[in-house]
Amino acid sequence: MMAVPLMDEALKAELRALYRRADRHYHGLGHIDELLRLAGDHRAALADPEAVEAAIWFHDAIYDSRRNDNEEKSAALAADRLADRTDAQRLRRITDMIEATARHVVPDIADEAARGDAALFLDMDLAILGAQAEIFDAYERAIRLEYAWVDDTAWRAGRGAVLRSFLSRPRIFHTELFRQSHEARARDNLSRSLAALAIREA
């Protein structure tokens, strides 16, 4: 008897429908496709690439910019849909990765290889911060659209706090791979975006 795959086409179709919602200006299929591309590029560095793929598919499945429990709800959806497809320990690693996207801190997973997968997954999720300036700027505009219900004053304060929180970290990225390739540009992008917020405020 063949093992049930973690992610089959029926499950992907269910998730694609969620990512195609009209309010998904950034957290949509384009983001998922980019993460799957990155996971493919770095597949050799992953101990469990299928688990990382599942985390990618589910990590923004539930997304409402007015709520602060999206990651928890996305992890719960993954736990429900994947419960009969893998063992409990592996499923917990997947849900830990999903929940870790709330603060982008590597979860406390005992297994070193699984921690490495989580670190690389989180870095791939933040790769947009270290993208070329025009791509990062398009990302910032898309995030603003997802928070269109927030007035400009509150947006500048809230978004500014998020950008400063990343800049205040000793390292934005967890892996040496992404620190080498993305860290410097991410700091440039974040600083430039903060300056733009301040100009609009003035």
Short mmCIF file of C-alpha atoms in Angstrom, two decimals:
data_model
loop_
_atom_site.label_atom_id
_atom_site.label_comp_id
_atom_site.label_asym_id
_atom_site.label_seq_id
_atom_site.Cartn_x
_atom_site.Cartn_y
_atom_site.Cartn_z
CA MET A 1 0.00 0.00 0.00
CA MET A 2 1.41 3.36 -1.07
CA ALA A 3 1.83 6.07 1.54
CA VAL A 4 -0.53 9.03 1.30
CA PRO A 5 1.43 12.10 0.14
CA LEU A 6 1.55 15.07 2.48
CA MET A 7 0.35 17.41 -0.26
CA ASP A 8 -1.80 15.97 -3.02
CA GLU A 9 -3.54 17.91 -5.79
CA ALA A 10 -6.92 17.95 -4.04
CA LEU A 11 -5.41 19.55 -0.94
CA LYS A 12 -3.45 22.05 -3.00
CA ALA A 13 -6.63 22.98 -4.86
CA GLU A 14 -8.38 23.64 -1.55
CA LEU A 15 -5.55 25.91 -0.44
CA ARG A 16 -5.28 27.68 -3.78
CA ALA A 17 -8.90 28.76 -3.38
CA LEU A 18 -8.01 30.45 -0.09
CA TYR A 19 -4.94 32.16 -1.56
CA ARG A 20 -6.99 33.49 -4.50
CA ARG A 21 -9.24 35.62 -2.29
CA ALA A 22 -9.56 39.22 -3.42
CA ASP A 23 -7.97 40.61 -0.24
CA ARG A 24 -4.71 38.70 -0.87
CA HIS A 25 -2.60 41.48 -2.39
CA TYR A 26 0.67 39.97 -1.15
CA HIS A 27 -0.24 36.86 0.87
CA GLY A 28 -1.59 35.05 -2.17
CA LEU A 29 -0.50 32.43 -4.67
CA GLY A 30 2.40 34.53 -5.90
CA HIS A 31 3.97 34.40 -2.44
CA ILE A 32 3.42 30.64 -2.20
CA ASP A 33 4.87 30.05 -5.67
CA GLU A 34 7.97 32.08 -4.79
CA LEU A 35 8.51 30.12 -1.57
CA LEU A 36 8.08 26.82 -3.41
CA ARG A 37 10.66 28.01 -5.94
CA LEU A 38 13.10 28.89 -3.16
CA ALA A 39 12.46 25.55 -1.45
CA GLY A 40 13.27 23.84 -4.74
CA ASP A 41 16.46 25.86 -5.11
CA HIS A 42 17.57 24.87 -1.59
CA ARG A 43 16.10 21.37 -1.50
CA ALA A 44 19.48 19.76 -0.92
CA ALA A 45 19.87 21.76 2.30
CA LEU A 46 16.56 20.54 3.73
CA ALA A 47 16.32 17.43 5.89
CA ASP A 48 12.58 17.04 5.21
CA PRO A 49 11.69 19.02 2.08
CA GLU A 50 8.14 17.63 1.95
CA ALA A 51 7.42 18.90 5.47
CA VAL A 52 8.77 22.33 4.53
CA GLU A 53 6.61 22.29 1.40
CA ALA A 54 3.56 21.55 3.56
CA ALA A 55 4.47 24.42 5.90
CA ILE A 56 4.77 26.72 2.89
CA TRP A 57 1.35 25.75 1.57
CA PHE A 58 -0.38 26.18 4.92
CA HIS A 59 1.48 29.05 6.61
CA ASP A 60 -0.77 31.85 5.29
CA ALA A 61 -3.83 29.71 4.53
CA ILE A 62 -5.84 31.71 7.06
CA TYR A 63 -5.17 35.42 6.63
CA ASP A 64 -7.24 38.33 7.92
CA SER A 65 -5.29 41.54 8.48
CA ARG A 66 -7.73 42.53 11.23
CA ARG A 67 -6.78 39.52 13.37
CA ASN A 68 -3.63 38.48 15.22
CA ASP A 69 -4.23 34.73 15.32
CA ASN A 70 -3.77 33.90 11.64
CA GLU A 71 -0.69 31.74 12.20
CA GLU A 72 -2.40 29.78 14.97
CA LYS A 73 -5.45 29.18 12.79
CA SER A 74 -3.32 28.22 9.79
CA ALA A 75 -1.43 25.72 11.95
CA ALA A 76 -4.72 24.30 13.19
CA LEU A 77 -5.91 23.87 9.61
CA ALA A 78 -2.69 22.04 8.77
CA ALA A 79 -3.07 19.80 11.81
CA ASP A 80 -6.59 18.91 10.72
CA ARG A 81 -5.84 18.30 7.03
CA LEU A 82 -2.55 16.44 7.55
CA ALA A 83 -3.42 14.35 10.62
CA ASP A 84 -3.99 11.17 8.64
CA ARG A 85 -1.04 11.74 6.29
CA THR A 86 1.93 11.65 8.67
CA ASP A 87 2.97 10.85 12.22
CA ALA A 88 2.32 13.15 15.17
CA GLN A 89 5.94 14.19 15.63
CA ARG A 90 6.38 15.26 12.03
CA LEU A 91 3.03 17.03 12.07
CA ARG A 92 4.11 18.97 15.15
CA ARG A 93 7.26 20.09 13.35
CA ILE A 94 5.12 21.39 10.50
CA THR A 95 2.73 23.27 12.77
CA ASP A 96 5.67 24.66 14.77
CA MET A 97 7.11 26.11 11.55
CA ILE A 98 3.78 27.68 10.65
CA GLU A 99 3.27 29.22 14.09
CA ALA A 100 6.85 30.54 14.05
CA THR A 101 5.96 32.90 11.19
CA ALA A 102 4.12 35.05 13.75
CA ARG A 103 7.43 36.36 15.15
CA HIS A 104 9.96 34.80 12.78
CA VAL A 105 11.91 33.21 15.61
CA VAL A 106 13.17 29.66 15.10
CA PRO A 107 10.98 27.33 17.19
CA ASP A 108 12.46 25.28 20.00
CA ILE A 109 12.58 21.95 18.18
CA ALA A 110 14.77 19.30 19.76
CA ASP A 111 15.89 17.75 16.49
CA GLU A 112 18.79 19.75 15.04
CA ALA A 113 17.97 18.92 11.43
CA ALA A 114 14.35 19.99 11.92
CA ARG A 115 15.51 23.26 13.51
CA GLY A 116 17.66 23.83 10.45
CA ASP A 117 14.65 23.29 8.20
CA ALA A 118 12.62 25.74 10.28
CA ALA A 119 15.38 28.36 10.08
CA LEU A 120 15.61 28.05 6.31
CA PHE A 121 11.82 28.11 5.96
CA LEU A 122 11.62 31.34 7.98
CA ASP A 123 14.40 32.91 5.95
CA MET A 124 12.65 32.01 2.70
CA ASP A 125 9.46 33.60 4.04
CA LEU A 126 11.39 36.84 4.71
CA ALA A 127 13.42 36.75 1.50
CA ILE A 128 11.24 39.54 0.09
CA LEU A 129 12.87 41.93 2.57
CA GLY A 130 16.18 41.45 0.78
CA ALA A 131 14.76 41.62 -2.74
CA GLN A 132 15.73 44.20 -5.34
CA ALA A 133 14.41 47.66 -4.43
CA GLU A 134 11.58 47.71 -6.99
CA ILE A 135 10.34 44.28 -5.89
CA PHE A 136 10.50 45.24 -2.22
CA ASP A 137 8.63 48.49 -2.95
CA ALA A 138 5.88 46.56 -4.74
CA TYR A 139 5.66 44.29 -1.68
CA GLU A 140 5.26 47.31 0.60
CA ARG A 141 2.46 48.66 -1.60
CA ALA A 142 0.73 45.27 -1.56
CA ILE A 143 0.93 45.07 2.24
CA ARG A 144 -0.58 48.56 2.47
CA LEU A 145 -3.50 47.39 0.31
CA GLU A 146 -4.08 44.48 2.68
CA TYR A 147 -4.39 47.06 5.47
CA ALA A 148 -6.50 49.53 3.47
CA TRP A 149 -8.92 49.69 6.40
CA VAL A 150 -6.19 51.32 8.56
CA ASP A 151 -5.93 55.12 8.36
CA ASP A 152 -2.61 56.67 7.32
CA THR A 153 -1.59 57.83 10.79
CA ALA A 154 -2.16 54.42 12.35
CA TRP A 155 -0.51 52.73 9.37
CA ARG A 156 2.66 54.79 9.66
CA ALA A 157 2.90 54.04 13.37
CA GLY A 158 2.16 50.33 13.03
CA ARG A 159 4.23 49.65 9.93
CA GLY A 160 7.07 51.73 11.30
CA ALA A 161 7.10 49.61 14.45
CA VAL A 162 7.27 46.41 12.39
CA LEU A 163 10.14 47.68 10.24
CA ARG A 164 12.08 48.94 13.25
CA SER A 165 11.62 45.60 15.02
CA PHE A 166 13.40 43.83 12.17
CA LEU A 167 16.12 46.45 11.94
CA SER A 168 16.78 46.19 15.68
CA ARG A 169 17.63 42.50 15.44
CA PRO A 170 21.31 41.63 15.44
CA ARG A 171 20.50 39.44 12.44
CA ILE A 172 17.32 39.47 10.37
CA PHE A 173 18.04 36.09 8.78
CA HIS A 174 18.78 32.90 10.69
CA THR A 175 20.93 31.02 8.18
CA GLU A 176 24.37 32.00 6.97
CA LEU A 177 23.15 31.40 3.42
CA PHE A 178 20.50 34.14 3.62
CA ARG A 179 22.62 36.45 5.74
CA GLN A 180 25.22 36.44 3.00
CA SER A 181 22.75 36.93 0.16
CA HIS A 182 19.94 39.04 1.69
CA GLU A 183 20.88 40.75 4.98
CA ALA A 184 22.54 43.93 3.67
CA ARG A 185 19.87 44.64 1.06
CA ALA A 186 17.11 43.91 3.58
CA ARG A 187 18.50 46.52 5.94
CA ASP A 188 18.75 49.03 3.09
CA ASN A 189 15.15 48.33 2.04
CA LEU A 190 13.77 48.54 5.57
CA SER A 191 15.63 51.79 6.30
CA ARG A 192 14.42 53.31 3.04
CA SER A 193 10.83 52.31 3.77
CA LEU A 194 11.04 53.79 7.26
CA ALA A 195 12.34 57.04 5.82
CA ALA A 196 9.46 57.13 3.34
CA LEU A 197 6.95 56.68 6.16
CA ALA A 198 8.54 59.56 8.03
CA ILE A 199 8.42 61.81 4.95
CA ARG A 200 4.72 61.11 4.47
CA GLU A 201 4.13 61.85 8.14
CA ALA A 202 5.91 65.21 7.88
#
